[in-house]
PDB file of N, CA and C in Angstrom:
ATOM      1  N   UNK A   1     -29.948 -78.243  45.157  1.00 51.00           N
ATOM      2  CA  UNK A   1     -30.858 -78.207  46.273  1.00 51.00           C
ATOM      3  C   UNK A   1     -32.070 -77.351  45.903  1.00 51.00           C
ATOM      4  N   UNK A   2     -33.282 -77.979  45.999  1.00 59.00           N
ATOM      5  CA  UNK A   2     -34.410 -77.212  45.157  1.00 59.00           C
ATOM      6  C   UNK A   2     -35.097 -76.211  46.497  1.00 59.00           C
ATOM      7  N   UNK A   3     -35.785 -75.289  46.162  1.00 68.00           N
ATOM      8  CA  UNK A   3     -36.537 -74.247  47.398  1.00 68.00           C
ATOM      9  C   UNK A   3     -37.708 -75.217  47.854  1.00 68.00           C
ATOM     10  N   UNK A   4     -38.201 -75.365  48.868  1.00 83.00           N
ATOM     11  CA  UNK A   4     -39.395 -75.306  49.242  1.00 83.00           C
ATOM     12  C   UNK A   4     -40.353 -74.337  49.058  1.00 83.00           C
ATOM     13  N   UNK A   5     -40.222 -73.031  49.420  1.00 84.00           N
ATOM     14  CA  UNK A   5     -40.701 -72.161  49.661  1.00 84.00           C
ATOM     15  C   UNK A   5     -41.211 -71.282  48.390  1.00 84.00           C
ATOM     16  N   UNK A   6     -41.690 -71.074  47.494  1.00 88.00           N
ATOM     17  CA  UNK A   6     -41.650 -70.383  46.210  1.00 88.00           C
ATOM     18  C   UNK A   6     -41.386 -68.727  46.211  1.00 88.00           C
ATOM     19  N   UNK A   7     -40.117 -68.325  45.728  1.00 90.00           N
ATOM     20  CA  UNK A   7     -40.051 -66.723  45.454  1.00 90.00           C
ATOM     21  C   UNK A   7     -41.078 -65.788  45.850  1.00 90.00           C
ATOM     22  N   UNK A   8     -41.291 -64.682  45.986  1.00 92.00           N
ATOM     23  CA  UNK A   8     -42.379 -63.597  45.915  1.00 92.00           C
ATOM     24  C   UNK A   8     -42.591 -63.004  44.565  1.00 92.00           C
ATOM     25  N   UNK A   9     -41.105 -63.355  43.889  1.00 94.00           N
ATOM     26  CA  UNK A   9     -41.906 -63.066  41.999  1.00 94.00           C
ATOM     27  C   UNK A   9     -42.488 -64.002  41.636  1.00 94.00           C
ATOM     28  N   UNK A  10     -42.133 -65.549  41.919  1.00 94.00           N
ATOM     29  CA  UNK A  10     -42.897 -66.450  41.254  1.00 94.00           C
ATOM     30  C   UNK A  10     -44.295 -66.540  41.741  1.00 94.00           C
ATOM     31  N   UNK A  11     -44.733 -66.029  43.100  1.00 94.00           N
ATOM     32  CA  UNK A  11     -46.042 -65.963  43.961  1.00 94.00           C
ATOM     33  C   UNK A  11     -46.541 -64.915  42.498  1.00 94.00           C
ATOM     34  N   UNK A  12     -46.017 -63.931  42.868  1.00 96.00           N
ATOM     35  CA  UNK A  12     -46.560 -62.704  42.132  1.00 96.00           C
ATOM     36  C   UNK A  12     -46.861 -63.064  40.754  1.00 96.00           C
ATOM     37  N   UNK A  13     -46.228 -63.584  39.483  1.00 97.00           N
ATOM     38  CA  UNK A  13     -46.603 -64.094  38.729  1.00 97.00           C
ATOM     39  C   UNK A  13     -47.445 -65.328  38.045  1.00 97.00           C
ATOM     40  N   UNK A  14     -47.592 -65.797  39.361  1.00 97.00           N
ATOM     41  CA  UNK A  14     -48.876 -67.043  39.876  1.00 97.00           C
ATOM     42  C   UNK A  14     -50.086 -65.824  39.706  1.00 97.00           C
ATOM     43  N   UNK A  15     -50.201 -64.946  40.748  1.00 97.00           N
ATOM     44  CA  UNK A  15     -51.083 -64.185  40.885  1.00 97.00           C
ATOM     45  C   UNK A  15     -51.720 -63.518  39.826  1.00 97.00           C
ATOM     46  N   UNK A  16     -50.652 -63.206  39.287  1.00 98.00           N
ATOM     47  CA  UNK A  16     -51.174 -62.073  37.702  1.00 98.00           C
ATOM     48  C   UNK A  16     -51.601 -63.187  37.103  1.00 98.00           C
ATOM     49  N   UNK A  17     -51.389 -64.474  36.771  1.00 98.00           N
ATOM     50  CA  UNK A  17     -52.007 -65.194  35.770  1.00 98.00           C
ATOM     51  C   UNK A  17     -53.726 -65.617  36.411  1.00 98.00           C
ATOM     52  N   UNK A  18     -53.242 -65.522  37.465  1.00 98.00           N
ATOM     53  CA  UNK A  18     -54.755 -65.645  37.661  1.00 98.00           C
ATOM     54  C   UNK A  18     -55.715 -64.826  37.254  1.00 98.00           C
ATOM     55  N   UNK A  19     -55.565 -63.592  37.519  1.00 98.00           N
ATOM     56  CA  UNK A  19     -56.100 -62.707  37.135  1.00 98.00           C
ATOM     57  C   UNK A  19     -56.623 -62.622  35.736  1.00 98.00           C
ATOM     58  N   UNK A  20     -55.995 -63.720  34.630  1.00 98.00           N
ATOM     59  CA  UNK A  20     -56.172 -63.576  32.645  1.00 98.00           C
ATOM     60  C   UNK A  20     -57.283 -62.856  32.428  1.00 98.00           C
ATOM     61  N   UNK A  21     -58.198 -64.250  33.779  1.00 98.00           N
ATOM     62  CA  UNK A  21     -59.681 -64.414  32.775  1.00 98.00           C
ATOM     63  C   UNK A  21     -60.372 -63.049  33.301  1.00 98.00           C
ATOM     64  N   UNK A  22     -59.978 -62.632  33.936  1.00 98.00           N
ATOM     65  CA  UNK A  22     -60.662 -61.030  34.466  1.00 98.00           C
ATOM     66  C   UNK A  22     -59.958 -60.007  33.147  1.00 98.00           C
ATOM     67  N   UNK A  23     -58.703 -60.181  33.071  1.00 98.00           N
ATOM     68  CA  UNK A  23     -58.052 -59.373  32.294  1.00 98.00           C
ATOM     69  C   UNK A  23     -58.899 -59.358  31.019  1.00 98.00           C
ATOM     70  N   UNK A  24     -59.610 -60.460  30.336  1.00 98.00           N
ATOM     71  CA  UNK A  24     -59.746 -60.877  29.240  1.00 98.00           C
ATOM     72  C   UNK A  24     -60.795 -60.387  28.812  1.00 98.00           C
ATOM     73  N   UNK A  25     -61.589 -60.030  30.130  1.00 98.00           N
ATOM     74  CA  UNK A  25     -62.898 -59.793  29.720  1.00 98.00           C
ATOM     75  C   UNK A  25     -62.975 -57.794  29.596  1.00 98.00           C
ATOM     76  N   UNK A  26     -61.656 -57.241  29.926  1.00 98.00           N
ATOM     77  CA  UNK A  26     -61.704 -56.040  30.216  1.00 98.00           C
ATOM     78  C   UNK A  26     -61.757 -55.323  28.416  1.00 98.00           C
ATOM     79  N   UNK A  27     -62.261 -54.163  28.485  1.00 98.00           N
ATOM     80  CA  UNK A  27     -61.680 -53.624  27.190  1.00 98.00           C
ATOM     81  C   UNK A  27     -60.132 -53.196  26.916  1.00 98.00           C
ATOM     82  N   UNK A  28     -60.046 -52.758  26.084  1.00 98.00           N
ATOM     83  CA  UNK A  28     -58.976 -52.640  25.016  1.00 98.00           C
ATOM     84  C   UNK A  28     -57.964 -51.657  26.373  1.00 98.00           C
ATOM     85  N   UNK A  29     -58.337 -50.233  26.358  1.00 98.00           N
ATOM     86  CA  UNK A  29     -57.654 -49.220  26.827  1.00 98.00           C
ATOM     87  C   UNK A  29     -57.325 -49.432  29.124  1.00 98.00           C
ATOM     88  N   UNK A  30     -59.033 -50.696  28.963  1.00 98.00           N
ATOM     89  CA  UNK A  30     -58.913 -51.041  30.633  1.00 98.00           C
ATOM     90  C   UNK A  30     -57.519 -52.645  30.883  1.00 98.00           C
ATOM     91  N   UNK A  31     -57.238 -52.671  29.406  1.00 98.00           N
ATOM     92  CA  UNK A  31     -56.437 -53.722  29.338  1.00 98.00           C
ATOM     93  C   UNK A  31     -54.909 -53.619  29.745  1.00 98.00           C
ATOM     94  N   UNK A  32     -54.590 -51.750  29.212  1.00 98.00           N
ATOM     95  CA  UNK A  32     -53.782 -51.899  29.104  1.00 98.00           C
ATOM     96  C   UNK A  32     -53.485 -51.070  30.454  1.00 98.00           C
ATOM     97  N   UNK A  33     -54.627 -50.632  31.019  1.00 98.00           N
ATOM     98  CA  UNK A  33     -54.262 -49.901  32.358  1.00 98.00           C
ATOM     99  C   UNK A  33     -54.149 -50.864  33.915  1.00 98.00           C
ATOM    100  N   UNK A  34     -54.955 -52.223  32.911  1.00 98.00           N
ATOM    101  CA  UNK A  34     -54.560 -53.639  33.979  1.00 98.00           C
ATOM    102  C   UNK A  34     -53.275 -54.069  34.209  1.00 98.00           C
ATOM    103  N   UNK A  35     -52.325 -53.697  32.868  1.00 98.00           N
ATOM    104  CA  UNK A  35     -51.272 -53.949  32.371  1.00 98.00           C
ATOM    105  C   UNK A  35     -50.282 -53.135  33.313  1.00 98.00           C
ATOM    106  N   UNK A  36     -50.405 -52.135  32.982  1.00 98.00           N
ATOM    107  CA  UNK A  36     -49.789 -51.473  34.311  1.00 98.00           C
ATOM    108  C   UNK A  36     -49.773 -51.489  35.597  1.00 98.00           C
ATOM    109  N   UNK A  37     -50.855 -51.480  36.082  1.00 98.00           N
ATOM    110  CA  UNK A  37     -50.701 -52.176  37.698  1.00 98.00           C
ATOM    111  C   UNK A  37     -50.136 -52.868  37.843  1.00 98.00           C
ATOM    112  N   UNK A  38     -50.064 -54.285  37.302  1.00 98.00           N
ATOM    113  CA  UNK A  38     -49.268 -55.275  37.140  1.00 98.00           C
ATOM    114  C   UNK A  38     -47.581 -55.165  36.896  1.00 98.00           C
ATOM    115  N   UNK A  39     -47.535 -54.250  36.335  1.00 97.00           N
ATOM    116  CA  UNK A  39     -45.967 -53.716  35.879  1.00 97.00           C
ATOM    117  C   UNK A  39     -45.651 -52.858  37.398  1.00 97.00           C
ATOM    118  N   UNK A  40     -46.586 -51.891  38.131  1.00 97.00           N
ATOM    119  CA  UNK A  40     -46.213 -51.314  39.611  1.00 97.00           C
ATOM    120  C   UNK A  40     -45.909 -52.450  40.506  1.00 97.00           C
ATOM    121  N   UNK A  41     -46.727 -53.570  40.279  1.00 96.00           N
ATOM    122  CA  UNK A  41     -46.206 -54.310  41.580  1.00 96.00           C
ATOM    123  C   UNK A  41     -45.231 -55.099  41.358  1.00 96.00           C
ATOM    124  N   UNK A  42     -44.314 -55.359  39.772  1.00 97.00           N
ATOM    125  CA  UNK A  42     -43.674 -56.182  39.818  1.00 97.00           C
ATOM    126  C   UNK A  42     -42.269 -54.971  40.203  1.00 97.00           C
ATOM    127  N   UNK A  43     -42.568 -54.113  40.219  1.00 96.00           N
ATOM    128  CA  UNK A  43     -40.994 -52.604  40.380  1.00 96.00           C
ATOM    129  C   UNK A  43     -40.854 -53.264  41.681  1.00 96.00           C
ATOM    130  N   UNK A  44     -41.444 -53.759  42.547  1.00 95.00           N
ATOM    131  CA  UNK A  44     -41.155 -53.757  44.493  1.00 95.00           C
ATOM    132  C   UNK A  44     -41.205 -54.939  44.908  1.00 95.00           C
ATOM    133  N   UNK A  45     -41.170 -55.985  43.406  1.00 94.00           N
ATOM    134  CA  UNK A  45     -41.124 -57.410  44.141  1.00 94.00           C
ATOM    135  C   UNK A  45     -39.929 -57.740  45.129  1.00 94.00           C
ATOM    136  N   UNK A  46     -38.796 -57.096  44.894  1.00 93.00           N
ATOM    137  CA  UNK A  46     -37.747 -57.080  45.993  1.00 93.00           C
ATOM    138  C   UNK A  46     -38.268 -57.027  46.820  1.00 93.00           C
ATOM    139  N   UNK A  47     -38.404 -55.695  47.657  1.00 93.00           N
ATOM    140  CA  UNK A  47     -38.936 -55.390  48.794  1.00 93.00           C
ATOM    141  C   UNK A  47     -40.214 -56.285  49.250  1.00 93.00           C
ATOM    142  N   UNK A  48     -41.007 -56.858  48.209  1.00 92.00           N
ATOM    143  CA  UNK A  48     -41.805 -57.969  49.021  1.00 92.00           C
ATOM    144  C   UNK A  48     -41.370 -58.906  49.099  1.00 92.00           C
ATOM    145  N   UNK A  49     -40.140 -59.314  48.798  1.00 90.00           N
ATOM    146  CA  UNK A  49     -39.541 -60.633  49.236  1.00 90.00           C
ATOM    147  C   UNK A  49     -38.681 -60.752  50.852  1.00 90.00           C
ATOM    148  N   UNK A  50     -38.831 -59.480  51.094  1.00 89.00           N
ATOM    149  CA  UNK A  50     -38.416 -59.251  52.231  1.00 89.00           C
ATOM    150  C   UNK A  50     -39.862 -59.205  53.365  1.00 89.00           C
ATOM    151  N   UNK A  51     -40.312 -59.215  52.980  1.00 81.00           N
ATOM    152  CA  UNK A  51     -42.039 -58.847  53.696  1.00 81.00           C
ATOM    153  C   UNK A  51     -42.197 -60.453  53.882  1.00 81.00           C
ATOM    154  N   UNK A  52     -43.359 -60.760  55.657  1.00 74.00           N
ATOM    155  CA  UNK A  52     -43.324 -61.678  55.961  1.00 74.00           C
ATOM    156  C   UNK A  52     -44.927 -62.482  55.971  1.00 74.00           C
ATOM    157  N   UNK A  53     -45.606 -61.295  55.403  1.00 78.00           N
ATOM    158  CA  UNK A  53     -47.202 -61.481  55.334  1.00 78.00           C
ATOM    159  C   UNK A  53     -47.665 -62.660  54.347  1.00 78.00           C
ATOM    160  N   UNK A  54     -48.317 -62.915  55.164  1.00 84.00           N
ATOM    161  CA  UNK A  54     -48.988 -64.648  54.601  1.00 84.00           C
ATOM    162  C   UNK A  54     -49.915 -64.449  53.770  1.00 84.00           C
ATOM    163  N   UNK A  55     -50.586 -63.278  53.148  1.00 92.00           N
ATOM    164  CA  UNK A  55     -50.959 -63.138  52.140  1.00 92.00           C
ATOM    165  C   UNK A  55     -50.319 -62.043  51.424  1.00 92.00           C
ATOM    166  N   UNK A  56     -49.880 -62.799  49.701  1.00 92.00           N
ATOM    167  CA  UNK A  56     -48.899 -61.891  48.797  1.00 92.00           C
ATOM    168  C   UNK A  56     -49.772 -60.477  48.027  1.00 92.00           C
ATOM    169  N   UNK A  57     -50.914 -60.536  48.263  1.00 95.00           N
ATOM    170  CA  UNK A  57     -51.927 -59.563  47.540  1.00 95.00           C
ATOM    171  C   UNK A  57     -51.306 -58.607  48.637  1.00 95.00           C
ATOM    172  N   UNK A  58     -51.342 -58.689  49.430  1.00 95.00           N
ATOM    173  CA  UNK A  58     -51.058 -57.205  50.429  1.00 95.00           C
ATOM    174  C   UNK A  58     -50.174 -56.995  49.734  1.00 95.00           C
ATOM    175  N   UNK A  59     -48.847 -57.220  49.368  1.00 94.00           N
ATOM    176  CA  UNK A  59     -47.861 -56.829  48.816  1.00 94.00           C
ATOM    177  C   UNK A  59     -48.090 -56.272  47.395  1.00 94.00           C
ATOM    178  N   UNK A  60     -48.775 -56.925  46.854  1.00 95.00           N
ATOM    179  CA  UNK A  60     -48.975 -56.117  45.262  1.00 95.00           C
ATOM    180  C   UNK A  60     -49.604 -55.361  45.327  1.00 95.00           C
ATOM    181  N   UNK A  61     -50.659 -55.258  46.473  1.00 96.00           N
ATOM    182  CA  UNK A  61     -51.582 -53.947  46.049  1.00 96.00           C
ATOM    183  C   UNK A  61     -50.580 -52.670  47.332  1.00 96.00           C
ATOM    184  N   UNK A  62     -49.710 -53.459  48.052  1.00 96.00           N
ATOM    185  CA  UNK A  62     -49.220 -52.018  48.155  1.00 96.00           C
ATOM    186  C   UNK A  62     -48.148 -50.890  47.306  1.00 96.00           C
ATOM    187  N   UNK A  63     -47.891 -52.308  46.506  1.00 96.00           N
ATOM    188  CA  UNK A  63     -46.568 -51.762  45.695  1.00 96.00           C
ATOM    189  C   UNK A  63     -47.395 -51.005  44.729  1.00 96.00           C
ATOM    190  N   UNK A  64     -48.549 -51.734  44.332  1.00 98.00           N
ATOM    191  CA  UNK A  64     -49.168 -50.409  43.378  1.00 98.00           C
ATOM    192  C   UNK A  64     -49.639 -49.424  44.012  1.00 98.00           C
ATOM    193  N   UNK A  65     -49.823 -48.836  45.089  1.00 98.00           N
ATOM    194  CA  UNK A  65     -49.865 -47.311  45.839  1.00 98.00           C
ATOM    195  C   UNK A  65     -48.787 -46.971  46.074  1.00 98.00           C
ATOM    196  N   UNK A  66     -47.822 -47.551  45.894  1.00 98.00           N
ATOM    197  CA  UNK A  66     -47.096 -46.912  46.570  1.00 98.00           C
ATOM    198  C   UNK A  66     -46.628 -46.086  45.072  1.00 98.00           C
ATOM    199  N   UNK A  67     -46.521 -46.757  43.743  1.00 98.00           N
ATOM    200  CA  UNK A  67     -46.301 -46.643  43.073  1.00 98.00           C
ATOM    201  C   UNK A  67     -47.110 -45.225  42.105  1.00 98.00           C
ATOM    202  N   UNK A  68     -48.661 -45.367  42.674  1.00 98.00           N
ATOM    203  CA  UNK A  68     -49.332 -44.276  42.244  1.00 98.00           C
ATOM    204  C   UNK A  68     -49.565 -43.375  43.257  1.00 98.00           C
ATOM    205  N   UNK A  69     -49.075 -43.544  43.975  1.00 98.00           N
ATOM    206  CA  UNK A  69     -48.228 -42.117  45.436  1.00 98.00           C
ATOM    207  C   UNK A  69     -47.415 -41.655  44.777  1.00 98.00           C
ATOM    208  N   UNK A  70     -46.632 -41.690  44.208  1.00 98.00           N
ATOM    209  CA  UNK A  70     -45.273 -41.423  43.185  1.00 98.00           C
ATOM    210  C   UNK A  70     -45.497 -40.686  42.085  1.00 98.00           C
ATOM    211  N   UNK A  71     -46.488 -40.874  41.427  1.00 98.00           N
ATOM    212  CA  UNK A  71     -47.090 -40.465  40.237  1.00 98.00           C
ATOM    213  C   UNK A  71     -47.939 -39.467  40.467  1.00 98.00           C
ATOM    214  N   UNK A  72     -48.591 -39.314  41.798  1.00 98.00           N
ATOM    215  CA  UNK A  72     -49.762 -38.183  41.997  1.00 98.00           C
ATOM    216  C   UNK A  72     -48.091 -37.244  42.654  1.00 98.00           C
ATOM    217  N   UNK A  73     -47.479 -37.178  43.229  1.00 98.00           N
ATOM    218  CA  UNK A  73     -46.383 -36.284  43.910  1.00 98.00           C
ATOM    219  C   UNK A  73     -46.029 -35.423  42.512  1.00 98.00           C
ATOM    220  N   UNK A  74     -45.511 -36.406  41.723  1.00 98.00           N
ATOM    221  CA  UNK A  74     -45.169 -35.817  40.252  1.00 98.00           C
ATOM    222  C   UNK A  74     -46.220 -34.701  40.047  1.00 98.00           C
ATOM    223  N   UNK A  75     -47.082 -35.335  39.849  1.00 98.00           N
ATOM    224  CA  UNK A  75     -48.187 -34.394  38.852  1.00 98.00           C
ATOM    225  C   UNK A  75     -48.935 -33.197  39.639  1.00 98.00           C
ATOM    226  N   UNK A  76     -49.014 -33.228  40.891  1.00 98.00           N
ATOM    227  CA  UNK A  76     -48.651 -32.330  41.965  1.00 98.00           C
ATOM    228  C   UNK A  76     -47.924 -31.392  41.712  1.00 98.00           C
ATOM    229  N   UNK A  77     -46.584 -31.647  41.485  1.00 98.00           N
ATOM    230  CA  UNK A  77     -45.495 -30.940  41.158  1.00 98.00           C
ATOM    231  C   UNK A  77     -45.409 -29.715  40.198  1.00 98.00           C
ATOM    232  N   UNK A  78     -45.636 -30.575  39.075  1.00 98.00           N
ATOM    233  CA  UNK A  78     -45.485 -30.067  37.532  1.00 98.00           C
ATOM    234  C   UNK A  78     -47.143 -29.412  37.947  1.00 98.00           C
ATOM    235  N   UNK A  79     -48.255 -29.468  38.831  1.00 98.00           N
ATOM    236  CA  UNK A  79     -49.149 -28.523  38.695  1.00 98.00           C
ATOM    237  C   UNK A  79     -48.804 -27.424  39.088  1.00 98.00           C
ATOM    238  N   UNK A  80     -48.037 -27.426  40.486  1.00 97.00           N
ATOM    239  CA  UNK A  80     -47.476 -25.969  41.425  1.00 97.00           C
ATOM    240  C   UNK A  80     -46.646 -25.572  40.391  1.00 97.00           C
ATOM    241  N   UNK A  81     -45.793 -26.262  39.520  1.00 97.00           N
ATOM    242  CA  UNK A  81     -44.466 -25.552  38.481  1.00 97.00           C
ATOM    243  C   UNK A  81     -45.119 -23.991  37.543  1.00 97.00           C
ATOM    244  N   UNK A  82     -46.712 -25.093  37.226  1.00 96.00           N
ATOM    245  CA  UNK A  82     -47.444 -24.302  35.926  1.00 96.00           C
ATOM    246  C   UNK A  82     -48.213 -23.422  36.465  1.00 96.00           C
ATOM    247  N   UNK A  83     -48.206 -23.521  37.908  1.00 96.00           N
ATOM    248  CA  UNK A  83     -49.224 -22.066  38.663  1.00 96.00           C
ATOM    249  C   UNK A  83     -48.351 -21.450  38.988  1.00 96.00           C
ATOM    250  N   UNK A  84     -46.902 -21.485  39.445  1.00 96.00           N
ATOM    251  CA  UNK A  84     -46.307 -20.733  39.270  1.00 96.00           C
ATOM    252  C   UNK A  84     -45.598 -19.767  38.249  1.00 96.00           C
ATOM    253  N   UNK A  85     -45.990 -20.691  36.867  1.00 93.00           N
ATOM    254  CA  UNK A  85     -45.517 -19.826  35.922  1.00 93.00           C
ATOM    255  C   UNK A  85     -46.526 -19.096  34.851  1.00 93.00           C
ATOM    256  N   UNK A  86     -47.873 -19.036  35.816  1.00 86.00           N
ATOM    257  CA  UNK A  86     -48.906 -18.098  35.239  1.00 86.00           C
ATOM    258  C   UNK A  86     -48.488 -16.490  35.380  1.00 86.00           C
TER     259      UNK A  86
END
């Protein structure tokens, strides 16, 4: 019995390919930081498969904040660690 409906990874990986020809034109080091975003929103494709929003970009671009919410908390962290150990 085949889906009608297509996955939120397969949406999501529709999406990133779209994106190539933008990717393509980026430099070397903006390539690989494209690369990563792309890697944040695929960590929460679960949770956007549960999400009911009719457009899937909301979902990737929240998974990538949410993802670099995560990363600024860290580095936050390890800053208070190193002012505390002045």
């Amino acid at each position: 019995m085949g889906r009608t409906v297509p996955t939120y990874r397969t949406v999501l990986e529709n999406l990133i390919e779209e994106w190539q020809e933008f990717r393509r034109a980026l430099r070397k080091e903006d390539k690989e930081a494209f690369d990563r975003l792309m890697e944040k929103a695929r960590m929460h494709a679960s949770a956007a498969s549960y999400d009911a929003r009719t457009d899937p970009v909301d979902s990737l671009i929240i998974s990538i904040l949410l993802e670099q919410e995560k990363e600024l908390g860290e580095l936050r962290k390890k800053i208070a660690e190193l002012e505390q150990a002045r």
